[in-house]
């Protein structure tokens, strides 16, 4: 990483965009051109009615962030049932990369649904399934990955990757990373590190965890590059030897840019190191591109930034353009080893999924959205760093393309994490939707639809800074109300 914590290759991104350099696409309807537009402080009365019904009947497991009820969305604007319109910096958790309501995706879904909804693709062949698998191969390291299994979510794709890895290698152990998020069902939960998501669901004992290259919070208190990537040596020498391995490592599963863990961009040597580590251990490398993939970081796959070709790649979220879809793509020699019937899903290759996926990926590639993300992302990072100079609590600004994280701390010296739930609330009450991430809930993630305009980004940045200022003021007032800090303990 560079001094500023930026991925070195990000420096080769195109020059920063200026205001209005990127307008919203011409298909965005008139109503969605003007955001934010706040009619009531959310949640408005109509939202509250739905929240009441929901609380009575829907599982509490869904831990809702926003208290409003979503109504419609277009481009990079989300509207609630009370008429509020928000600038969207979430893309619905990195799903709507080509923009909400992209006409090609909407038409594809409509036309396909009139013809065939359920393709019964376990037992019949379906043209769009083959076409989407071909398209995914074409955009995956010039066809070096070829052979796709379709499921319905990111976690399912991770589960399929785990099964394929054990089948292919005849081994059963996995290595994942601190802060990793790979989903919450089946094998995906084994690979997810956070206690909050694992608590009460043991035993899950075929996964070893190693430190991710999270340089801002290096567990070894070292600095890159002088550390010589010590975390990776620790993984190889300590975790593999003393961390409970049975010597049966099937695969390493990794997010090339960590998402839920805090939008962490590792140094450029991290992925190539893992590639070599897997080769040395006859293990497979699984790149989880569910959140970082499909243009978000400025490349189709974030692994491309370091020219690391994984053995298996998993994708989800954006791959279905808003329709639930997950896919696992592998090197052909690995996929070919699976016997027919080795894995299956009733809805795998579903007609609507395939039609929507084809339209969405064609839009991302055809409209050169990765390039747009790279250019706009460089501009946004520069603006955020200017804002950071004025606010001590903005500890780190990092990212690739339009996958940007801002890590909040009590002060830059101690780096004590600062929970930013209230900052997020302030943002959305002012009309800006953001999500948080990170082990301590102290990272704001900026992951808008890639078609967002420079104008919406600029307006969003103004709201963001206003909210940061209000948040700082609240912190100061809370501190004053609490009185002077207690003297240090004698112990
Ligand atoms: C990197 C990563 N992998 C896997 C998943 C799981 O995807 P899903 O929620 O579709 O099961 C997620 C979801 O956030 C993710 O970010």
PDB file of N, CA and C in Angstrom, residues 110-191:
ATOM      1  N   UNK A 110     -39.134  -8.673 -18.241  1.00  0.00           N
ATOM      2  CA  UNK A 110     -40.536  -8.652 -18.716  1.00  0.00           C
ATOM      3  C   UNK A 110     -40.731  -9.632 -19.872  1.00  0.00           C
ATOM      4  N   UNK A 111     -39.869  -9.530 -20.870  1.00  0.00           N
ATOM      5  CA  UNK A 111     -40.028 -10.388 -22.055  1.00  0.00           C
ATOM      6  C   UNK A 111     -39.883 -11.863 -21.681  1.00  0.00           C
ATOM      7  N   UNK A 112     -38.902 -12.151 -20.842  1.00  0.00           N
ATOM      8  CA  UNK A 112     -38.686 -13.551 -20.459  1.00  0.00           C
ATOM      9  C   UNK A 112     -39.877 -14.090 -19.661  1.00  0.00           C
ATOM     10  N   UNK A 113     -40.434 -13.242 -18.788  1.00  0.00           N
ATOM     11  CA  UNK A 113     -41.534 -13.730 -17.947  1.00  0.00           C
ATOM     12  C   UNK A 113     -42.780 -14.017 -18.777  1.00  0.00           C
ATOM     13  N   UNK A 114     -42.916 -13.307 -19.917  1.00  0.00           N
ATOM     14  CA  UNK A 114     -44.082 -13.581 -20.771  1.00  0.00           C
ATOM     15  C   UNK A 114     -43.928 -14.930 -21.480  1.00  0.00           C
ATOM     16  N   UNK A 115     -42.664 -15.344 -21.640  1.00  0.00           N
ATOM     17  CA  UNK A 115     -42.424 -16.573 -22.402  1.00  0.00           C
ATOM     18  C   UNK A 115     -42.257 -17.806 -21.502  1.00  0.00           C
ATOM     19  N   UNK A 116     -41.387 -17.674 -20.498  1.00  0.00           N
ATOM     20  CA  UNK A 116     -41.066 -18.813 -19.628  1.00  0.00           C
ATOM     21  C   UNK A 116     -40.436 -18.273 -18.346  1.00  0.00           C
ATOM     22  N   UNK A 117     -40.975 -18.675 -17.211  1.00  0.00           N
ATOM     23  CA  UNK A 117     -40.419 -18.196 -15.939  1.00  0.00           C
ATOM     24  C   UNK A 117     -39.464 -19.225 -15.344  1.00  0.00           C
ATOM     25  N   UNK A 118     -39.941 -20.438 -15.226  1.00  0.00           N
ATOM     26  CA  UNK A 118     -39.123 -21.491 -14.606  1.00  0.00           C
ATOM     27  C   UNK A 118     -38.551 -22.366 -15.722  1.00  0.00           C
ATOM     28  N   UNK A 119     -37.246 -22.372 -15.836  1.00  0.00           N
ATOM     29  CA  UNK A 119     -36.663 -23.055 -17.001  1.00  0.00           C
ATOM     30  C   UNK A 119     -36.468 -24.540 -16.767  1.00  0.00           C
ATOM     31  N   UNK A 120     -36.729 -25.007 -15.502  1.00  0.00           N
ATOM     32  CA  UNK A 120     -36.688 -26.447 -15.308  1.00  0.00           C
ATOM     33  C   UNK A 120     -35.307 -26.952 -15.739  1.00  0.00           C
ATOM     34  N   UNK A 121     -34.287 -26.112 -15.445  1.00  0.00           N
ATOM     35  CA  UNK A 121     -32.978 -26.316 -16.074  1.00  0.00           C
ATOM     36  C   UNK A 121     -32.155 -27.431 -15.448  1.00  0.00           C
ATOM     37  N   UNK A 122     -32.669 -28.038 -14.353  1.00  0.00           N
ATOM     38  CA  UNK A 122     -32.012 -29.241 -13.843  1.00  0.00           C
ATOM     39  C   UNK A 122     -32.110 -30.364 -14.864  1.00  0.00           C
ATOM     40  N   UNK A 123     -33.222 -30.363 -15.585  1.00  0.00           N
ATOM     41  CA  UNK A 123     -33.525 -31.521 -16.429  1.00  0.00           C
ATOM     42  C   UNK A 123     -33.654 -31.210 -17.906  1.00  0.00           C
ATOM     43  N   UNK A 124     -33.689 -29.921 -18.257  1.00  0.00           N
ATOM     44  CA  UNK A 124     -33.739 -29.587 -19.685  1.00  0.00           C
ATOM     45  C   UNK A 124     -32.561 -28.648 -19.964  1.00  0.00           C
ATOM     46  N   UNK A 125     -32.289 -28.406 -21.212  1.00  0.00           N
ATOM     47  CA  UNK A 125     -31.298 -27.385 -21.573  1.00  0.00           C
ATOM     48  C   UNK A 125     -32.041 -26.074 -21.789  1.00  0.00           C
ATOM     49  N   UNK A 126     -31.333 -24.980 -21.535  1.00  0.00           N
ATOM     50  CA  UNK A 126     -31.979 -23.667 -21.689  1.00  0.00           C
ATOM     51  C   UNK A 126     -30.969 -22.713 -22.323  1.00  0.00           C
ATOM     52  N   UNK A 127     -31.378 -22.076 -23.416  1.00  0.00           N
ATOM     53  CA  UNK A 127     -30.408 -21.295 -24.210  1.00  0.00           C
ATOM     54  C   UNK A 127     -29.700 -20.202 -23.401  1.00  0.00           C
ATOM     55  N   UNK A 128     -30.476 -19.475 -22.607  1.00  0.00           N
ATOM     56  CA  UNK A 128     -29.847 -18.326 -21.914  1.00  0.00           C
ATOM     57  C   UNK A 128     -28.896 -18.784 -20.814  1.00  0.00           C
ATOM     58  N   UNK A 129     -29.102 -19.976 -20.299  1.00  0.00           N
ATOM     59  CA  UNK A 129     -28.170 -20.501 -19.292  1.00  0.00           C
ATOM     60  C   UNK A 129     -26.804 -20.723 -19.940  1.00  0.00           C
ATOM     61  N   UNK A 130     -26.829 -21.347 -21.109  1.00  0.00           N
ATOM     62  CA  UNK A 130     -25.559 -21.589 -21.814  1.00  0.00           C
ATOM     63  C   UNK A 130     -24.923 -20.259 -22.217  1.00  0.00           C
ATOM     64  N   UNK A 131     -25.763 -19.317 -22.653  1.00  0.00           N
ATOM     65  CA  UNK A 131     -25.223 -18.011 -23.097  1.00  0.00           C
ATOM     66  C   UNK A 131     -24.603 -17.235 -21.929  1.00  0.00           C
ATOM     67  N   UNK A 132     -25.279 -17.286 -20.764  1.00  0.00           N
ATOM     68  CA  UNK A 132     -24.727 -16.549 -19.625  1.00  0.00           C
ATOM     69  C   UNK A 132     -23.428 -17.208 -19.143  1.00  0.00           C
ATOM     70  N   UNK A 133     -23.395 -18.533 -19.164  1.00  0.00           N
ATOM     71  CA  UNK A 133     -22.152 -19.232 -18.764  1.00  0.00           C
ATOM     72  C   UNK A 133     -21.020 -18.855 -19.725  1.00  0.00           C
ATOM     73  N   UNK A 134     -21.346 -18.751 -21.021  1.00  0.00           N
ATOM     74  CA  UNK A 134     -20.307 -18.349 -21.990  1.00  0.00           C
ATOM     75  C   UNK A 134     -19.843 -16.920 -21.713  1.00  0.00           C
ATOM     76  N   UNK A 135     -20.801 -16.027 -21.456  1.00  0.00           N
ATOM     77  CA  UNK A 135     -20.443 -14.633 -21.189  1.00  0.00           C
ATOM     78  C   UNK A 135     -19.551 -14.536 -19.941  1.00  0.00           C
ATOM     79  N   UNK A 136     -19.917 -15.276 -18.900  1.00  0.00           N
ATOM     80  CA  UNK A 136     -19.104 -15.233 -17.675  1.00  0.00           C
ATOM     81  C   UNK A 136     -17.688 -15.733 -17.952  1.00  0.00           C
ATOM     82  N   UNK A 137     -17.584 -16.748 -18.783  1.00  0.00           N
ATOM     83  CA  UNK A 137     -16.255 -17.258 -19.116  1.00  0.00           C
ATOM     84  C   UNK A 137     -15.469 -16.197 -19.907  1.00  0.00           C
ATOM     85  N   UNK A 138     -16.137 -15.575 -20.859  1.00  0.00           N
ATOM     86  CA  UNK A 138     -15.446 -14.564 -21.686  1.00  0.00           C
ATOM     87  C   UNK A 138     -14.896 -13.407 -20.857  1.00  0.00           C
ATOM     88  N   UNK A 139     -15.619 -13.058 -19.788  1.00  0.00           N
ATOM     89  CA  UNK A 139     -15.140 -11.917 -18.986  1.00  0.00           C
ATOM     90  C   UNK A 139     -14.251 -12.371 -17.827  1.00  0.00           C
ATOM     91  N   UNK A 140     -13.969 -13.662 -17.741  1.00  0.00           N
ATOM     92  CA  UNK A 140     -13.168 -14.166 -16.622  1.00  0.00           C
ATOM     93  C   UNK A 140     -11.784 -14.586 -17.096  1.00  0.00           C
ATOM     94  N   UNK A 141     -10.868 -13.642 -17.051  1.00  0.00           N
ATOM     95  CA  UNK A 141      -9.461 -13.906 -17.377  1.00  0.00           C
ATOM     96  C   UNK A 141      -9.353 -14.527 -18.766  1.00  0.00           C
ATOM     97  N   UNK A 142      -9.981 -13.851 -19.722  1.00  0.00           N
ATOM     98  CA  UNK A 142      -9.942 -14.247 -21.144  1.00  0.00           C
ATOM     99  C   UNK A 142     -10.282 -15.720 -21.331  1.00  0.00           C
ATOM    100  N   UNK A 143     -11.278 -16.163 -20.632  1.00  0.00           N
ATOM    101  CA  UNK A 143     -11.760 -17.530 -20.850  1.00  0.00           C
ATOM    102  C   UNK A 143     -11.007 -18.593 -20.064  1.00  0.00           C
ATOM    103  N   UNK A 144     -10.070 -18.163 -19.201  1.00  0.00           N
ATOM    104  CA  UNK A 144      -9.326 -19.198 -18.457  1.00  0.00           C
ATOM    105  C   UNK A 144     -10.205 -19.877 -17.407  1.00  0.00           C
ATOM    106  N   UNK A 145     -11.256 -19.215 -16.970  1.00  0.00           N
ATOM    107  CA  UNK A 145     -12.257 -19.896 -16.156  1.00  0.00           C
ATOM    108  C   UNK A 145     -13.411 -20.248 -17.092  1.00  0.00           C
ATOM    109  N   UNK A 146     -13.827 -21.476 -17.036  1.00  0.00           N
ATOM    110  CA  UNK A 146     -14.841 -21.921 -18.004  1.00  0.00           C
ATOM    111  C   UNK A 146     -15.583 -23.103 -17.395  1.00  0.00           C
ATOM    112  N   UNK A 147     -16.838 -22.911 -17.145  1.00  0.00           N
ATOM    113  CA  UNK A 147     -17.623 -23.947 -16.476  1.00  0.00           C
ATOM    114  C   UNK A 147     -18.269 -23.292 -15.279  1.00  0.00           C
ATOM    115  N   UNK A 148     -19.576 -23.058 -15.390  1.00  0.00           N
ATOM    116  CA  UNK A 148     -20.284 -22.311 -14.345  1.00  0.00           C
ATOM    117  C   UNK A 148     -21.391 -23.146 -13.743  1.00  0.00           C
ATOM    118  N   UNK A 149     -21.493 -23.086 -12.432  1.00  0.00           N
ATOM    119  CA  UNK A 149     -22.646 -23.667 -11.742  1.00  0.00           C
ATOM    120  C   UNK A 149     -23.492 -22.508 -11.233  1.00  0.00           C
ATOM    121  N   UNK A 150     -24.781 -22.523 -11.574  1.00  0.00           N
ATOM    122  CA  UNK A 150     -25.663 -21.444 -11.140  1.00  0.00           C
ATOM    123  C   UNK A 150     -26.499 -21.848  -9.928  1.00  0.00           C
ATOM    124  N   UNK A 151     -26.557 -20.961  -8.952  1.00  0.00           N
ATOM    125  CA  UNK A 151     -27.437 -21.137  -7.793  1.00  0.00           C
ATOM    126  C   UNK A 151     -28.212 -19.852  -7.577  1.00  0.00           C
ATOM    127  N   UNK A 152     -28.633 -19.630  -6.354  1.00  0.00           N
ATOM    128  CA  UNK A 152     -29.546 -18.494  -6.124  1.00  0.00           C
ATOM    129  C   UNK A 152     -29.005 -17.376  -5.256  1.00  0.00           C
ATOM    130  N   UNK A 153     -27.793 -17.523  -4.775  1.00  0.00           N
ATOM    131  CA  UNK A 153     -27.250 -16.481  -3.893  1.00  0.00           C
ATOM    132  C   UNK A 153     -25.738 -16.617  -3.815  1.00  0.00           C
ATOM    133  N   UNK A 154     -25.125 -15.614  -3.209  1.00  0.00           N
ATOM    134  CA  UNK A 154     -23.675 -15.657  -3.017  1.00  0.00           C
ATOM    135  C   UNK A 154     -23.276 -16.815  -2.116  1.00  0.00           C
ATOM    136  N   UNK A 155     -24.003 -16.986  -1.005  1.00  0.00           N
ATOM    137  CA  UNK A 155     -23.643 -18.051  -0.062  1.00  0.00           C
ATOM    138  C   UNK A 155     -23.761 -19.425  -0.717  1.00  0.00           C
ATOM    139  N   UNK A 156     -24.751 -19.585  -1.570  1.00  0.00           N
ATOM    140  CA  UNK A 156     -24.886 -20.869  -2.274  1.00  0.00           C
ATOM    141  C   UNK A 156     -23.710 -21.101  -3.209  1.00  0.00           C
ATOM    142  N   UNK A 157     -23.263 -20.035  -3.843  1.00  0.00           N
ATOM    143  CA  UNK A 157     -22.102 -20.165  -4.743  1.00  0.00           C
ATOM    144  C   UNK A 157     -20.866 -20.543  -3.933  1.00  0.00           C
ATOM    145  N   UNK A 158     -20.743 -19.959  -2.735  1.00  0.00           N
ATOM    146  CA  UNK A 158     -19.614 -20.302  -1.857  1.00  0.00           C
ATOM    147  C   UNK A 158     -19.713 -21.777  -1.454  1.00  0.00           C
ATOM    148  N   UNK A 159     -20.921 -22.214  -1.123  1.00  0.00           N
ATOM    149  CA  UNK A 159     -21.120 -23.617  -0.749  1.00  0.00           C
ATOM    150  C   UNK A 159     -20.745 -24.549  -1.885  1.00  0.00           C
ATOM    151  N   UNK A 160     -21.129 -24.170  -3.096  1.00  0.00           N
ATOM    152  CA  UNK A 160     -20.789 -24.990  -4.266  1.00  0.00           C
ATOM    153  C   UNK A 160     -19.269 -25.035  -4.445  1.00  0.00           C
ATOM    154  N   UNK A 161     -18.621 -23.907  -4.216  1.00  0.00           N
ATOM    155  CA  UNK A 161     -17.153 -23.855  -4.361  1.00  0.00           C
ATOM    156  C   UNK A 161     -16.486 -24.769  -3.338  1.00  0.00           C
ATOM    157  N   UNK A 162     -17.033 -24.781  -2.128  1.00  0.00           N
ATOM    158  CA  UNK A 162     -16.460 -25.643  -1.080  1.00  0.00           C
ATOM    159  C   UNK A 162     -16.616 -27.107  -1.466  1.00  0.00           C
ATOM    160  N   UNK A 163     -17.798 -27.458  -1.951  1.00  0.00           N
ATOM    161  CA  UNK A 163     -18.023 -28.851  -2.346  1.00  0.00           C
ATOM    162  C   UNK A 163     -17.106 -29.256  -3.490  1.00  0.00           C
ATOM    163  N   UNK A 164     -17.002 -28.367  -4.475  1.00  0.00           N
ATOM    164  CA  UNK A 164     -16.151 -28.697  -5.623  1.00  0.00           C
ATOM    165  C   UNK A 164     -14.695 -28.847  -5.180  1.00  0.00           C
ATOM    166  N   UNK A 165     -14.257 -27.974  -4.260  1.00  0.00           N
ATOM    167  CA  UNK A 165     -12.856 -28.040  -3.805  1.00  0.00           C
ATOM    168  C   UNK A 165     -12.572 -29.362  -3.099  1.00  0.00           C
ATOM    169  N   UNK A 166     -13.489 -29.777  -2.232  1.00  0.00           N
ATOM    170  CA  UNK A 166     -13.227 -31.031  -1.512  1.00  0.00           C
ATOM    171  C   UNK A 166     -13.283 -32.204  -2.482  1.00  0.00           C
ATOM    172  N   UNK A 167     -14.194 -32.129  -3.415  1.00  0.00           N
ATOM    173  CA  UNK A 167     -14.325 -33.232  -4.380  1.00  0.00           C
ATOM    174  C   UNK A 167     -13.070 -33.344  -5.237  1.00  0.00           C
ATOM    175  N   UNK A 168     -12.595 -32.186  -5.671  1.00  0.00           N
ATOM    176  CA  UNK A 168     -11.441 -32.174  -6.592  1.00  0.00           C
ATOM    177  C   UNK A 168     -10.147 -32.556  -5.876  1.00  0.00           C
ATOM    178  N   UNK A 169      -9.944 -31.994  -4.685  1.00  0.00           N
ATOM    179  CA  UNK A 169      -8.648 -32.222  -4.018  1.00  0.00           C
ATOM    180  C   UNK A 169      -8.654 -33.471  -3.124  1.00  0.00           C
ATOM    181  N   UNK A 170      -9.863 -33.976  -2.823  1.00  0.00           N
ATOM    182  CA  UNK A 170      -9.989 -35.086  -1.859  1.00  0.00           C
ATOM    183  C   UNK A 170      -9.468 -34.654  -0.485  1.00  0.00           C
ATOM    184  N   UNK A 171      -9.514 -33.363  -0.224  1.00  0.00           N
ATOM    185  CA  UNK A 171      -9.108 -32.848   1.085  1.00  0.00           C
ATOM    186  C   UNK A 171     -10.296 -32.058   1.643  1.00  0.00           C
ATOM    187  N   UNK A 172     -10.233 -31.694   2.919  1.00  0.00           N
ATOM    188  CA  UNK A 172     -11.460 -31.136   3.501  1.00  0.00           C
ATOM    189  C   UNK A 172     -11.249 -29.892   4.360  1.00  0.00           C
ATOM    190  N   UNK A 173     -10.032 -29.383   4.415  1.00  0.00           N
ATOM    191  CA  UNK A 173      -9.796 -28.232   5.297  1.00  0.00           C
ATOM    192  C   UNK A 173      -9.771 -26.943   4.456  1.00  0.00           C
ATOM    193  N   UNK A 174     -10.211 -25.844   5.079  1.00  0.00           N
ATOM    194  CA  UNK A 174     -10.227 -24.551   4.378  1.00  0.00           C
ATOM    195  C   UNK A 174      -9.502 -23.497   5.205  1.00  0.00           C
ATOM    196  N   UNK A 175      -9.004 -22.522   4.504  1.00  0.00           N
ATOM    197  CA  UNK A 175      -8.389 -21.395   5.199  1.00  0.00           C
ATOM    198  C   UNK A 175      -9.122 -20.125   4.781  1.00  0.00           C
ATOM    199  N   UNK A 176      -9.569 -19.385   5.778  1.00  0.00           N
ATOM    200  CA  UNK A 176     -10.260 -18.131   5.522  1.00  0.00           C
ATOM    201  C   UNK A 176      -9.566 -17.042   6.351  1.00  0.00           C
ATOM    202  N   UNK A 177     -10.150 -15.846   6.389  1.00  0.00           N
ATOM    203  CA  UNK A 177      -9.423 -14.712   7.001  1.00  0.00           C
ATOM    204  C   UNK A 177     -10.242 -13.991   8.061  1.00  0.00           C
ATOM    205  N   UNK A 178      -9.507 -13.385   8.981  1.00  0.00           N
ATOM    206  CA  UNK A 178     -10.154 -12.528   9.983  1.00  0.00           C
ATOM    207  C   UNK A 178     -10.975 -11.477   9.215  1.00  0.00           C
ATOM    208  N   UNK A 179     -12.165 -11.244   9.671  1.00  0.00           N
ATOM    209  CA  UNK A 179     -12.998 -10.208   9.035  1.00  0.00           C
ATOM    210  C   UNK A 179     -13.730 -10.680   7.797  1.00  0.00           C
ATOM    211  N   UNK A 180     -13.485 -11.948   7.396  1.00  0.00           N
ATOM    212  CA  UNK A 180     -14.099 -12.427   6.149  1.00  0.00           C
ATOM    213  C   UNK A 180     -15.608 -12.538   6.280  1.00  0.00           C
ATOM    214  N   UNK A 181     -16.282 -12.286   5.197  1.00  0.00           N
ATOM    215  CA  UNK A 181     -17.728 -12.541   5.133  1.00  0.00           C
ATOM    216  C   UNK A 181     -18.002 -13.293   3.838  1.00  0.00           C
ATOM    217  N   UNK A 182     -18.581 -14.493   3.986  1.00  0.00           N
ATOM    218  CA  UNK A 182     -18.889 -15.281   2.791  1.00  0.00           C
ATOM    219  C   UNK A 182     -20.339 -15.751   2.781  1.00  0.00           C
ATOM    220  N   UNK A 183     -21.137 -15.266   3.728  1.00  0.00           N
ATOM    221  CA  UNK A 183     -22.537 -15.660   3.772  1.00  0.00           C
ATOM    222  C   UNK A 183     -22.880 -16.291   5.106  1.00  0.00           C
ATOM    223  N   UNK A 184     -24.158 -16.642   5.252  1.00  0.00           N
ATOM    224  CA  UNK A 184     -24.582 -17.120   6.567  1.00  0.00           C
ATOM    225  C   UNK A 184     -25.291 -18.470   6.532  1.00  0.00           C
ATOM    226  N   UNK A 185     -25.184 -19.189   5.417  1.00  0.00           N
ATOM    227  CA  UNK A 185     -25.769 -20.538   5.406  1.00  0.00           C
ATOM    228  C   UNK A 185     -24.713 -21.552   5.004  1.00  0.00           C
ATOM    229  N   UNK A 186     -24.849 -22.757   5.533  1.00  0.00           N
ATOM    230  CA  UNK A 186     -24.008 -23.885   5.146  1.00  0.00           C
ATOM    231  C   UNK A 186     -22.539 -23.566   5.260  1.00  0.00           C
ATOM    232  N   UNK A 187     -21.725 -24.078   4.330  1.00  0.00           N
ATOM    233  CA  UNK A 187     -20.283 -23.879   4.414  1.00  0.00           C
ATOM    234  C   UNK A 187     -19.905 -22.402   4.447  1.00  0.00           C
ATOM    235  N   UNK A 188     -20.717 -21.544   3.842  1.00  0.00           N
ATOM    236  CA  UNK A 188     -20.377 -20.119   3.813  1.00  0.00           C
ATOM    237  C   UNK A 188     -20.214 -19.573   5.229  1.00  0.00           C
ATOM    238  N   UNK A 189     -21.032 -20.063   6.163  1.00  0.00           N
ATOM    239  CA  UNK A 189     -20.926 -19.589   7.547  1.00  0.00           C
ATOM    240  C   UNK A 189     -19.614 -20.059   8.186  1.00  0.00           C
ATOM    241  N   UNK A 190     -19.144 -21.242   7.797  1.00  0.00           N
ATOM    242  CA  UNK A 190     -17.843 -21.714   8.322  1.00  0.00           C
ATOM    243  C   UNK A 190     -16.730 -20.727   8.003  1.00  0.00           C
ATOM    244  N   UNK A 191     -16.830 -20.108   6.839  1.00  0.00           N
ATOM    245  CA  UNK A 191     -15.741 -19.247   6.363  1.00  0.00           C
ATOM    246  C   UNK A 191     -15.917 -17.799   6.815  1.00  0.00           C
TER     247      UNK A 191
END
